[in-house]
PDB file of N, CA, C and O in Angstrom:
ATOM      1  N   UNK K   1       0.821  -1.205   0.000  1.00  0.00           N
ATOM      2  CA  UNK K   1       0.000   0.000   0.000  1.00  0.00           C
ATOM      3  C   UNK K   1       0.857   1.258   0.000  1.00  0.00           C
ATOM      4  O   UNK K   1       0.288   2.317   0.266  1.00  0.00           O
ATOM      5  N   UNK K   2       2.254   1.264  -0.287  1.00  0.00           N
ATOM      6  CA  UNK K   2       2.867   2.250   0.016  1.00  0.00           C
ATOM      7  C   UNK K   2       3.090   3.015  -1.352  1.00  0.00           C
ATOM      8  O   UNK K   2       3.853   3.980  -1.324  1.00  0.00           O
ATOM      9  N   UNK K   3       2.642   2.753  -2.242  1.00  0.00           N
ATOM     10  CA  UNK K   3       2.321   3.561  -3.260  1.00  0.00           C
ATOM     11  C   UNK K   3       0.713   4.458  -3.506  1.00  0.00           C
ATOM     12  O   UNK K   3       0.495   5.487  -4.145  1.00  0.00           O
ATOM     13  N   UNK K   4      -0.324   3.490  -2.631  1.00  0.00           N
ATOM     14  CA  UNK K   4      -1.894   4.233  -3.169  1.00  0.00           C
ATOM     15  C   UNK K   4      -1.720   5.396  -2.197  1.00  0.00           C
ATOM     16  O   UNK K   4      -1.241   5.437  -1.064  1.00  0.00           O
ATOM     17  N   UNK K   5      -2.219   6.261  -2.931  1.00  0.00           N
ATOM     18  CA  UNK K   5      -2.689   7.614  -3.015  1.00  0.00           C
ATOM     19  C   UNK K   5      -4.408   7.759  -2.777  1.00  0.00           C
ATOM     20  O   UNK K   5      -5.299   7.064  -3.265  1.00  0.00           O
ATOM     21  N   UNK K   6      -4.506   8.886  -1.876  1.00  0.00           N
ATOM     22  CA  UNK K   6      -6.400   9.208  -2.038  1.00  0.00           C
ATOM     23  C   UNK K   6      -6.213  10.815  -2.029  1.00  0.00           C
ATOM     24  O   UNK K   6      -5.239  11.550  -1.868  1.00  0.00           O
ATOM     25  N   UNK K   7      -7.460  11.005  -2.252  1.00  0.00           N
ATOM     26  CA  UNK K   7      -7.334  12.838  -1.603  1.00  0.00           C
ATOM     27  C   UNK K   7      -8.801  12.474  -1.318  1.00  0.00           C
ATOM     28  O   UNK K   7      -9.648  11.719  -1.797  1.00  0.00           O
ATOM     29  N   UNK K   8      -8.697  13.429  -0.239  1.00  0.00           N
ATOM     30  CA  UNK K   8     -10.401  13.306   0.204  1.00  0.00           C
ATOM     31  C   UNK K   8     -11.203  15.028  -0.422  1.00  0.00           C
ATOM     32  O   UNK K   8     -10.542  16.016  -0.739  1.00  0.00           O
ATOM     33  N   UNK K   9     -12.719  14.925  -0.444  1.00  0.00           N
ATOM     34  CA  UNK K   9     -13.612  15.808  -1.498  1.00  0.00           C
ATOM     35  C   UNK K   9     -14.785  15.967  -0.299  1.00  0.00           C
ATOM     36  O   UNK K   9     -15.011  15.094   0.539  1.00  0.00           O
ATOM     37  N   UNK K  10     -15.467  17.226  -0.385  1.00  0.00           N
ATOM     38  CA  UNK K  10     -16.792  17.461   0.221  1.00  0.00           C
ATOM     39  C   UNK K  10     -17.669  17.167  -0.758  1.00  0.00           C
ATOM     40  O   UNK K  10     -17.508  16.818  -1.927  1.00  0.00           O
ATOM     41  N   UNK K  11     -19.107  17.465   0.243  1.00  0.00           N
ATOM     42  CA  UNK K  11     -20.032  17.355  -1.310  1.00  0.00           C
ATOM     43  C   UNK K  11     -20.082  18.095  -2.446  1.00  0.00           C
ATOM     44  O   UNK K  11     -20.928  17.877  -3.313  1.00  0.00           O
ATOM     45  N   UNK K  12     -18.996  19.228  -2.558  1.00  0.00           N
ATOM     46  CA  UNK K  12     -18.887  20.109  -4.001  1.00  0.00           C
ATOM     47  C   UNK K  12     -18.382  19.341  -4.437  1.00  0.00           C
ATOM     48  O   UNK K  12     -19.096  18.895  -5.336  1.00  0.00           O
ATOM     49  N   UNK K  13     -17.125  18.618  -4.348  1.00  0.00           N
ATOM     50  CA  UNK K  13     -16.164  18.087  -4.749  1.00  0.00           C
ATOM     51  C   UNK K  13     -15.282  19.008  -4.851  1.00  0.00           C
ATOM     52  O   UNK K  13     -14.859  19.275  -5.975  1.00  0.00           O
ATOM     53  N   UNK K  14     -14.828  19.666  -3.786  1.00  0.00           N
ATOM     54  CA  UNK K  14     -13.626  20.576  -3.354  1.00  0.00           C
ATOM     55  C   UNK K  14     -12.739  19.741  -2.777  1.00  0.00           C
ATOM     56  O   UNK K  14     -13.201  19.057  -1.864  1.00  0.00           O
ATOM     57  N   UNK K  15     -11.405  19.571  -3.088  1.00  0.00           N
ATOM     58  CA  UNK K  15     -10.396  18.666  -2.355  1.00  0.00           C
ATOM     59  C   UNK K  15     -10.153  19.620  -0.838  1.00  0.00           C
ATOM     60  O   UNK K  15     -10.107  20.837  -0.661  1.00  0.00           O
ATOM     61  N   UNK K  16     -10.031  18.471   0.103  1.00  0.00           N
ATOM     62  CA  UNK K  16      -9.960  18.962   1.467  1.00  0.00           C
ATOM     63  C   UNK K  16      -8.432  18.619   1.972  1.00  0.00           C
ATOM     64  O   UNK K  16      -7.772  17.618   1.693  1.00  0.00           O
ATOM     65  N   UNK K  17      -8.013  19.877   2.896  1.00  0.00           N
ATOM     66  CA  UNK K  17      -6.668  19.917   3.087  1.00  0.00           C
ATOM     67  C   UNK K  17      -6.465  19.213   4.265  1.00  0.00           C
ATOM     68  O   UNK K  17      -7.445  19.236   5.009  1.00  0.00           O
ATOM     69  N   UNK K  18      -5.214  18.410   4.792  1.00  0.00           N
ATOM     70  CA  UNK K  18      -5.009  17.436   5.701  1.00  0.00           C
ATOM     71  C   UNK K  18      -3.452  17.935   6.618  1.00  0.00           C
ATOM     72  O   UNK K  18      -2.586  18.700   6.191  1.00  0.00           O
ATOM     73  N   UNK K  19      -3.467  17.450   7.531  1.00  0.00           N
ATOM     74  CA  UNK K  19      -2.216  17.530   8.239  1.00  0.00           C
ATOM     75  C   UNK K  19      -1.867  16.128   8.528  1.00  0.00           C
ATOM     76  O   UNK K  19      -2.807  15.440   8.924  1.00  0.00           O
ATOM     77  N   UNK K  20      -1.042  15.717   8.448  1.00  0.00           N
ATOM     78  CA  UNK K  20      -0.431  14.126   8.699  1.00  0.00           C
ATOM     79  C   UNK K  20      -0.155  14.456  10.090  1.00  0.00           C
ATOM     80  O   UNK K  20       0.591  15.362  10.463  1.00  0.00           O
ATOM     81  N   UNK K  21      -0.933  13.505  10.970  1.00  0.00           N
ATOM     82  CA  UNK K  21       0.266  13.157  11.958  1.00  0.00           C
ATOM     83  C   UNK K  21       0.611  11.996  12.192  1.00  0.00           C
ATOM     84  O   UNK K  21       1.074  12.094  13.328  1.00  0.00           O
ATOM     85  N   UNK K  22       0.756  10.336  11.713  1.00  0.00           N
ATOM     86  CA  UNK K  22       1.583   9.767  11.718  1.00  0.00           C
ATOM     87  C   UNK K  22       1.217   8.984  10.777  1.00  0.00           C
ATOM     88  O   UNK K  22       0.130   9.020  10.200  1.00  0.00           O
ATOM     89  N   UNK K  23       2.176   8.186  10.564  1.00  0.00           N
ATOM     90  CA  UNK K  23       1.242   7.448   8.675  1.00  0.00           C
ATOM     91  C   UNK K  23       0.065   6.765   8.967  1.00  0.00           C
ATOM     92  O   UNK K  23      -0.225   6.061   9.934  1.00  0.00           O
ATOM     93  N   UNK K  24      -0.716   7.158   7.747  1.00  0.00           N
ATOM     94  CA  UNK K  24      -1.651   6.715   7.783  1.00  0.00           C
ATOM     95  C   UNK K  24      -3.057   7.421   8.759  1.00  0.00           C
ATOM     96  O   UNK K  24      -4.257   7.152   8.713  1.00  0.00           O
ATOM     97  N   UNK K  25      -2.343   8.335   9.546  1.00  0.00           N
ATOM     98  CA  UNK K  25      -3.369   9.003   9.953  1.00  0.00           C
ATOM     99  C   UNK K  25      -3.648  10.398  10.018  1.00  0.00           C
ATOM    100  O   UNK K  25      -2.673  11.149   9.989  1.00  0.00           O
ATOM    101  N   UNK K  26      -4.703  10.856  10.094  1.00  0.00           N
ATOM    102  CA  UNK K  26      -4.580  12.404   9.297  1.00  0.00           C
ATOM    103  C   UNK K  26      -5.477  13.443   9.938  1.00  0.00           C
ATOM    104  O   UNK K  26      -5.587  12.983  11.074  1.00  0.00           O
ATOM    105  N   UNK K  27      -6.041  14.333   9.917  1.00  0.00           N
ATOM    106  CA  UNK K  27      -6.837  15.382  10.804  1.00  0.00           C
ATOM    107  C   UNK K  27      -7.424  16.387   9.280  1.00  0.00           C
ATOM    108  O   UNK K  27      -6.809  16.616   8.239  1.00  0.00           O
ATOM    109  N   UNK K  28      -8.789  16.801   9.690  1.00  0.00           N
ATOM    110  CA  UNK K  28      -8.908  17.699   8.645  1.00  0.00           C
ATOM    111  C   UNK K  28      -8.146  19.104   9.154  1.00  0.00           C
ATOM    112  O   UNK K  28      -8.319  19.619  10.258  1.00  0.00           O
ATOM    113  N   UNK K  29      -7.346  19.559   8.196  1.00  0.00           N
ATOM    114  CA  UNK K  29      -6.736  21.167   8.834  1.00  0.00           C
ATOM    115  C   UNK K  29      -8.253  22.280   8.454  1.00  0.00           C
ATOM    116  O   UNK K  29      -8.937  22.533   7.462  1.00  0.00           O
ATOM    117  N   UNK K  30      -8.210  22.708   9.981  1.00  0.00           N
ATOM    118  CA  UNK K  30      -9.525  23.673   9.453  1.00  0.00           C
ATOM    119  C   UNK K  30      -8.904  24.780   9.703  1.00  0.00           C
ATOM    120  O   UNK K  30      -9.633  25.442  10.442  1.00  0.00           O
ATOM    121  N   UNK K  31      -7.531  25.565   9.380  1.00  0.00           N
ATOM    122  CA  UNK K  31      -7.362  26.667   8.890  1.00  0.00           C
ATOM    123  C   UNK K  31      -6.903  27.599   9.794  1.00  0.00           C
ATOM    124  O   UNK K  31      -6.802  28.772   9.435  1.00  0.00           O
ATOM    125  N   UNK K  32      -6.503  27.136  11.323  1.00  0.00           N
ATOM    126  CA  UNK K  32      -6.424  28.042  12.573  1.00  0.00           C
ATOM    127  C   UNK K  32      -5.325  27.564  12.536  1.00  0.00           C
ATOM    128  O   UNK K  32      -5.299  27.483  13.764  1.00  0.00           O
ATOM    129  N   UNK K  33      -4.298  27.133  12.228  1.00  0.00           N
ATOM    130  CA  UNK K  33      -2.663  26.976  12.384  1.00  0.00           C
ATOM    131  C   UNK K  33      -2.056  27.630  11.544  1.00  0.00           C
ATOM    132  O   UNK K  33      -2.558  27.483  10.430  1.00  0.00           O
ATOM    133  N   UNK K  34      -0.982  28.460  11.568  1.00  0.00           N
ATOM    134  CA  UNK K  34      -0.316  29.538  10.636  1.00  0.00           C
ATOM    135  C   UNK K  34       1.171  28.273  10.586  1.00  0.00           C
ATOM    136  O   UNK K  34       1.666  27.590  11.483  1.00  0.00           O
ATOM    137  N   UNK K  35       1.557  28.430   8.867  1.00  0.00           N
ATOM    138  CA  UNK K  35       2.976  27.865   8.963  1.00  0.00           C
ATOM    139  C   UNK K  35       2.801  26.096   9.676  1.00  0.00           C
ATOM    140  O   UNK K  35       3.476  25.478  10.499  1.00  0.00           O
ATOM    141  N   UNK K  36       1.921  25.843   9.109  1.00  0.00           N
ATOM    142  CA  UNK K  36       2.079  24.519   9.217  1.00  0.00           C
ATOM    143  C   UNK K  36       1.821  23.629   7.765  1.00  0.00           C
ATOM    144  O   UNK K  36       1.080  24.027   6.866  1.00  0.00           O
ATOM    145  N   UNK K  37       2.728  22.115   7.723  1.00  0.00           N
ATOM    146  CA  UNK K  37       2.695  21.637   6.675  1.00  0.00           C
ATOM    147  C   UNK K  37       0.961  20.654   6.343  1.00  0.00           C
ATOM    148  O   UNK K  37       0.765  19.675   7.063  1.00  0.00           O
ATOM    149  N   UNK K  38      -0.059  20.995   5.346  1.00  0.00           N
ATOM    150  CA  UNK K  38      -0.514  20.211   4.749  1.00  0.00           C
ATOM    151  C   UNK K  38      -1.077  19.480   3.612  1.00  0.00           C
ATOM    152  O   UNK K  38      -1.206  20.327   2.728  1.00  0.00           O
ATOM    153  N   UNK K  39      -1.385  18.612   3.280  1.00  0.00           N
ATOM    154  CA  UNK K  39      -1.051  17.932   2.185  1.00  0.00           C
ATOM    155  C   UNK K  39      -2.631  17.720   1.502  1.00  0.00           C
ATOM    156  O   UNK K  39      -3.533  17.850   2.329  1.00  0.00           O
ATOM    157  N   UNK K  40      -2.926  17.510   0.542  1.00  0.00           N
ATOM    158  CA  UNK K  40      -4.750  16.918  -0.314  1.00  0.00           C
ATOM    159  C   UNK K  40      -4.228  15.518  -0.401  1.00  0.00           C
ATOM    160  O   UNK K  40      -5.014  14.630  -0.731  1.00  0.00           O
ATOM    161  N   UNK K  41      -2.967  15.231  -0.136  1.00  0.00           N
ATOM    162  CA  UNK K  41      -2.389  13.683  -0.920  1.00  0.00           C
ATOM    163  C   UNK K  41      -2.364  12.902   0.096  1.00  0.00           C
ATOM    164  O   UNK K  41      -1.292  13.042   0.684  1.00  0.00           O
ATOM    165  N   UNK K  42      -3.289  11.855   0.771  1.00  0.00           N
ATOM    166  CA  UNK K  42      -2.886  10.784   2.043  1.00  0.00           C
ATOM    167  C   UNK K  42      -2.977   9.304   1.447  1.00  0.00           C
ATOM    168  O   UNK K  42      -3.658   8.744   0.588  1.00  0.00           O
ATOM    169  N   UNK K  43      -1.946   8.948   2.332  1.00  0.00           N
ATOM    170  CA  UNK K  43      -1.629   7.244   1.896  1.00  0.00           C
ATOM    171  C   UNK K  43      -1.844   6.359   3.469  1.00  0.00           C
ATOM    172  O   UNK K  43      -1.609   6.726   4.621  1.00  0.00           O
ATOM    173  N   UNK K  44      -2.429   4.965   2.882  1.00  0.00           N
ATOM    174  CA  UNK K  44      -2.572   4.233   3.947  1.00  0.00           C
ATOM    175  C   UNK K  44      -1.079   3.932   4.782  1.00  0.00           C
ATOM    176  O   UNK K  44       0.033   4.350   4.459  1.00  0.00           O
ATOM    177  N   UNK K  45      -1.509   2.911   6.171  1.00  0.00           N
ATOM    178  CA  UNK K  45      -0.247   2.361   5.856  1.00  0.00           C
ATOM    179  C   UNK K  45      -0.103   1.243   5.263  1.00  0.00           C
ATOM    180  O   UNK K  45      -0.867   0.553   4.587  1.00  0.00           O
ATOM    181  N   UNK K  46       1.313   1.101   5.699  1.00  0.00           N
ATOM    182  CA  UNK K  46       1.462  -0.473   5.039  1.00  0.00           C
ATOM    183  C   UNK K  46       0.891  -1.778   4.916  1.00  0.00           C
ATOM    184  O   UNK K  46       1.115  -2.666   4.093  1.00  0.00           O
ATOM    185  N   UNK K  47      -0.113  -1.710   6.171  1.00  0.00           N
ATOM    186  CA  UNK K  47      -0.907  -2.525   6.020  1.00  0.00           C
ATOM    187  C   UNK K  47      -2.223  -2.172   5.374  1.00  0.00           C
ATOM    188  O   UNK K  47      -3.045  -3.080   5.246  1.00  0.00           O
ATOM    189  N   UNK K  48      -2.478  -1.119   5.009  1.00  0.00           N
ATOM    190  CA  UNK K  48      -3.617  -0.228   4.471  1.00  0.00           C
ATOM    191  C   UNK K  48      -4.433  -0.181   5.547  1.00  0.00           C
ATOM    192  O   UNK K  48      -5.209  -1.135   5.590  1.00  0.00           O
ATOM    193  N   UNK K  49      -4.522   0.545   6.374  1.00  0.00           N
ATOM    194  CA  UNK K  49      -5.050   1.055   7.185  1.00  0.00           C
ATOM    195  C   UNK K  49      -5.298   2.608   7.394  1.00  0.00           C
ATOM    196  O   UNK K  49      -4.283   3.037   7.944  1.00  0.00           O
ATOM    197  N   UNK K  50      -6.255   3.691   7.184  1.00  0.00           N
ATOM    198  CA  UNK K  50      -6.295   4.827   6.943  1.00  0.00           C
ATOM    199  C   UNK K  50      -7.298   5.453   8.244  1.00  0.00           C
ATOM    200  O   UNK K  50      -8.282   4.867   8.696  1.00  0.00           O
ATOM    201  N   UNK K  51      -6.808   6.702   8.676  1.00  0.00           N
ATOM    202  CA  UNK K  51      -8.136   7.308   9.853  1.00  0.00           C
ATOM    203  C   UNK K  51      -7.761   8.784   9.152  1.00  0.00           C
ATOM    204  O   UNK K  51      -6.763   9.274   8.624  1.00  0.00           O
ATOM    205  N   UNK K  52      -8.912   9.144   9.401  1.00  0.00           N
ATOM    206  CA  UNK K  52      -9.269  10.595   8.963  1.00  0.00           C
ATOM    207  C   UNK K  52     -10.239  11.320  10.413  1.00  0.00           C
ATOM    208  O   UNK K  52     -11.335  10.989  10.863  1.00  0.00           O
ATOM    209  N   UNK K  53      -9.322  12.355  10.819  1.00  0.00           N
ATOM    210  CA  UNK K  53     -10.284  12.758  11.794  1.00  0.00           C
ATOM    211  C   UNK K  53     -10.850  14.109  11.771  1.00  0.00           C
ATOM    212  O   UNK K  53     -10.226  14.860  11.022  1.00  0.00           O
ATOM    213  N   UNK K  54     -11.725  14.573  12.297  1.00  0.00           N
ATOM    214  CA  UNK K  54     -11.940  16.237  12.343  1.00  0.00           C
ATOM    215  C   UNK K  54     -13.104  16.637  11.619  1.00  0.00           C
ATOM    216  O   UNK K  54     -13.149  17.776  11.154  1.00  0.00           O
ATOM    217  N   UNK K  55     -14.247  15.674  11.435  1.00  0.00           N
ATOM    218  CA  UNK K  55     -15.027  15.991  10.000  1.00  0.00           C
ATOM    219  C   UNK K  55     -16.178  16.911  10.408  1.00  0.00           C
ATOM    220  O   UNK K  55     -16.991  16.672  11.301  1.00  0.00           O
ATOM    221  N   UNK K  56     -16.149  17.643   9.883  1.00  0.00           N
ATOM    222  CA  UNK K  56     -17.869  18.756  10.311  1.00  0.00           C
ATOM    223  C   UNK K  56     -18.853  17.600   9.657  1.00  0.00           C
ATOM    224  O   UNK K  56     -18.507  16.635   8.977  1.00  0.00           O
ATOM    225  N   UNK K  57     -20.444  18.063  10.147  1.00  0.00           N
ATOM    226  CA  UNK K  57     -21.379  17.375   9.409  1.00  0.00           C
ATOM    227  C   UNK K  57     -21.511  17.987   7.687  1.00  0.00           C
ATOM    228  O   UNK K  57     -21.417  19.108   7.188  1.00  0.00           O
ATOM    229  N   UNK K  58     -21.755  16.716   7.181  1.00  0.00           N
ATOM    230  CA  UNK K  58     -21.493  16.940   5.754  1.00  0.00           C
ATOM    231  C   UNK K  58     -21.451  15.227   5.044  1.00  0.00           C
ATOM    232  O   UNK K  58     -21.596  14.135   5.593  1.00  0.00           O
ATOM    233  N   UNK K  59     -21.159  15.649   3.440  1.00  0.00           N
ATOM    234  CA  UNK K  59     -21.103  14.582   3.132  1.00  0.00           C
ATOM    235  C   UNK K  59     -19.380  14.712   2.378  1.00  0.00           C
ATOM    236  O   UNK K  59     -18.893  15.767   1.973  1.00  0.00           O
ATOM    237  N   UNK K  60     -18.703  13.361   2.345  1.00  0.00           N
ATOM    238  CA  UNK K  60     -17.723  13.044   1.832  1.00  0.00           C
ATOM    239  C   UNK K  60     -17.025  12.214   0.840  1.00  0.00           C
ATOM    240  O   UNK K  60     -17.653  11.181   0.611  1.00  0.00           O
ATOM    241  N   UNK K  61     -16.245  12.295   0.368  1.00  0.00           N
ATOM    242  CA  UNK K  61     -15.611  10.887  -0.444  1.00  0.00           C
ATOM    243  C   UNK K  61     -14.151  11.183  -0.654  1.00  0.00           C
ATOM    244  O   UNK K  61     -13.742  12.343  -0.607  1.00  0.00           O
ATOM    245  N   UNK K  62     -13.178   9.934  -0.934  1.00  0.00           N
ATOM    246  CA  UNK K  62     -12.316   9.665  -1.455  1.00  0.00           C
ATOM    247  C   UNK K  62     -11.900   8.822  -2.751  1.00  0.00           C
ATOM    248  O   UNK K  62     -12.193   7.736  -3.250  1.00  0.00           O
ATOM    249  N   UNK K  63     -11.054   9.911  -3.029  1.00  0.00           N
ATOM    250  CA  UNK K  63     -11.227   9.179  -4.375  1.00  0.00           C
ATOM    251  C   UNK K  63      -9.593   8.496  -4.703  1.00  0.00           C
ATOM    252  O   UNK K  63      -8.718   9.298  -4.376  1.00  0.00           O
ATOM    253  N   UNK K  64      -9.121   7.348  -5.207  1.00  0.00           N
ATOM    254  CA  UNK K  64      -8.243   6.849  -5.499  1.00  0.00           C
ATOM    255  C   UNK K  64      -7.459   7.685  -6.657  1.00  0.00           C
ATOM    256  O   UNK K  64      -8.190   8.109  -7.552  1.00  0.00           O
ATOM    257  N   UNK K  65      -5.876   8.020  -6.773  1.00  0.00           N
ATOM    258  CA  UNK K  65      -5.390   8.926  -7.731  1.00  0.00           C
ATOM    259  C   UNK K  65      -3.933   8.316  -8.046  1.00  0.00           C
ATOM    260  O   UNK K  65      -3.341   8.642  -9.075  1.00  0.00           O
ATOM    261  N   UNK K  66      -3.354   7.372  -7.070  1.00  0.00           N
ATOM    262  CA  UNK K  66      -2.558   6.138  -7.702  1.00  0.00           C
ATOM    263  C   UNK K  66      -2.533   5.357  -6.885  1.00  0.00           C
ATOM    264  O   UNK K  66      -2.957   5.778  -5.809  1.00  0.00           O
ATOM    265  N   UNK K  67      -2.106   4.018  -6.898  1.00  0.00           N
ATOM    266  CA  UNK K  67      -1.997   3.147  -6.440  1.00  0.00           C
ATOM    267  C   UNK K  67      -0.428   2.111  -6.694  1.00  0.00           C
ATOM    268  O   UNK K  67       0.553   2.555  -7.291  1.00  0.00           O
ATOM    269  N   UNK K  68      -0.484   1.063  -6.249  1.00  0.00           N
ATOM    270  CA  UNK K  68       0.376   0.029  -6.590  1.00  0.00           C
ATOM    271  C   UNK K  68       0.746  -0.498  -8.231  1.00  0.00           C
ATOM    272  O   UNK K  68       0.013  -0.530  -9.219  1.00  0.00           O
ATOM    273  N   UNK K  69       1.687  -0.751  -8.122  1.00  0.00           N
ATOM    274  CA  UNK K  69       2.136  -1.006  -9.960  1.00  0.00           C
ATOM    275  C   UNK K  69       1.261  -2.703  -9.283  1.00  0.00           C
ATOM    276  O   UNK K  69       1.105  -3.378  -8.266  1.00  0.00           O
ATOM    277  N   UNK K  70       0.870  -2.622 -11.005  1.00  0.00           N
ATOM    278  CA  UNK K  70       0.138  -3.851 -10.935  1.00  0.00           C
ATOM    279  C   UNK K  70      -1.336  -4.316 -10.236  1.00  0.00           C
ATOM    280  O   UNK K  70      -1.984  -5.357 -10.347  1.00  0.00           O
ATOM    281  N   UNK K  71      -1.596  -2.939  -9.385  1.00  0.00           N
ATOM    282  CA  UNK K  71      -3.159  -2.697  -9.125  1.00  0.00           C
ATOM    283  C   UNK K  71      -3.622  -2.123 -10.256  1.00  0.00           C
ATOM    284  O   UNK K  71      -2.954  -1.816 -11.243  1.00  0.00           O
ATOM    285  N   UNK K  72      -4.928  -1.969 -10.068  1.00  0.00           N
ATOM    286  CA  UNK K  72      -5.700  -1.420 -11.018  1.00  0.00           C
ATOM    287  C   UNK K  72      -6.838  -0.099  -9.750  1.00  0.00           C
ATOM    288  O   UNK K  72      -7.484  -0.510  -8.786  1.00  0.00           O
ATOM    289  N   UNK K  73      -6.753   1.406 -10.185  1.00  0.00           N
ATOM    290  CA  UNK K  73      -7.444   2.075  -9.332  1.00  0.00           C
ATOM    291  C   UNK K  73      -8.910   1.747  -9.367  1.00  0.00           C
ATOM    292  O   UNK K  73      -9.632   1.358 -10.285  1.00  0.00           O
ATOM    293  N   UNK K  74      -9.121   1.989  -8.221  1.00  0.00           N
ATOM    294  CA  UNK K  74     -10.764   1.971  -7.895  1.00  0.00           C
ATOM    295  C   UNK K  74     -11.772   2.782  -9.076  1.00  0.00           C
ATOM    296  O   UNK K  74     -11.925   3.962  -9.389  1.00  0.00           O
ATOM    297  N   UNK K  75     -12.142   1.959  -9.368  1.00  0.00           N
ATOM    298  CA  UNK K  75     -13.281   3.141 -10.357  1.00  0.00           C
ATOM    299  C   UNK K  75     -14.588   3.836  -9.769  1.00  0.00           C
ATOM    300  O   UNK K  75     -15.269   4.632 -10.416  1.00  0.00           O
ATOM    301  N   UNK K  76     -14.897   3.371  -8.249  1.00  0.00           N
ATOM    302  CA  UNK K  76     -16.055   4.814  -7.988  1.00  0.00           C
ATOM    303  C   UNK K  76     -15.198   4.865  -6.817  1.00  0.00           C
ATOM    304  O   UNK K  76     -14.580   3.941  -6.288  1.00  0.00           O
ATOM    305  N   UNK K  77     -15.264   6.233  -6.458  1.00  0.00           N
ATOM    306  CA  UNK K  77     -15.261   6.600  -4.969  1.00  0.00           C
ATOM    307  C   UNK K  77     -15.758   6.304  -4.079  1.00  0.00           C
ATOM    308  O   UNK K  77     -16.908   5.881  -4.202  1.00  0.00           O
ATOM    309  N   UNK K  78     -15.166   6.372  -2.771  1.00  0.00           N
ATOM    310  CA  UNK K  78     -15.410   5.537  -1.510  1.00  0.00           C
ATOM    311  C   UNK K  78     -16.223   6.645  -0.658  1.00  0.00           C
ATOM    312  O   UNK K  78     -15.592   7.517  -0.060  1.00  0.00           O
ATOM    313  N   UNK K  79     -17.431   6.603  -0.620  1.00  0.00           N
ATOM    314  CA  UNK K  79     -18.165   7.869  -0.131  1.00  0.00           C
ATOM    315  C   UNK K  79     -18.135   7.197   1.466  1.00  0.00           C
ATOM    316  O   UNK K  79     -18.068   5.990   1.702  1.00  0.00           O
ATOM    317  N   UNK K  80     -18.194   8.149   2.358  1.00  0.00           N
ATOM    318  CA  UNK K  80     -17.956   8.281   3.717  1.00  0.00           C
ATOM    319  C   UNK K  80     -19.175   9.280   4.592  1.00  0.00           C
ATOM    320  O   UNK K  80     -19.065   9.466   5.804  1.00  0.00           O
TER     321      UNK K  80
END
């Protein structure tokens, strides 16, 4: 799993910005930290295991944008 890629989307389909804090797990950045690093790009871990935390009410999805040589990407999104 150390190649798949997601970015996570609201219901516009606006990509939503993330802060890593340790692989595989992630926080939504809602915009009150100055000078901090974050990313639209999160990867499971190695065992594919993924947490996303911080979500307002709403609707969501992720969508697959690469993966493993020799996978094939997901063709619908993983709505949440």
């Amino acid at each position: 799993a150390s190649n798949v890629v997601f970015q996570l989307f609201d219901e516009n389909s606006n990509a939503i910005n993330l802060i890593k804090l340790t692989d595989g797990s992630y926080t939504i950045y809602n915009g009150s930290v100055e000078n901090i690093s974050v990313t639209k790009d999160i990867s499971p871990t190695k065992e594919g295991n993924l947490s996303i935390k911080g979500f307002k009410e709403g609707k969501y999805f992720l969508k697959e944008i690469a993966t493993d040589d020799k996978c094939i990407l997901l063709a619908s999104n993983v709505y949440i």
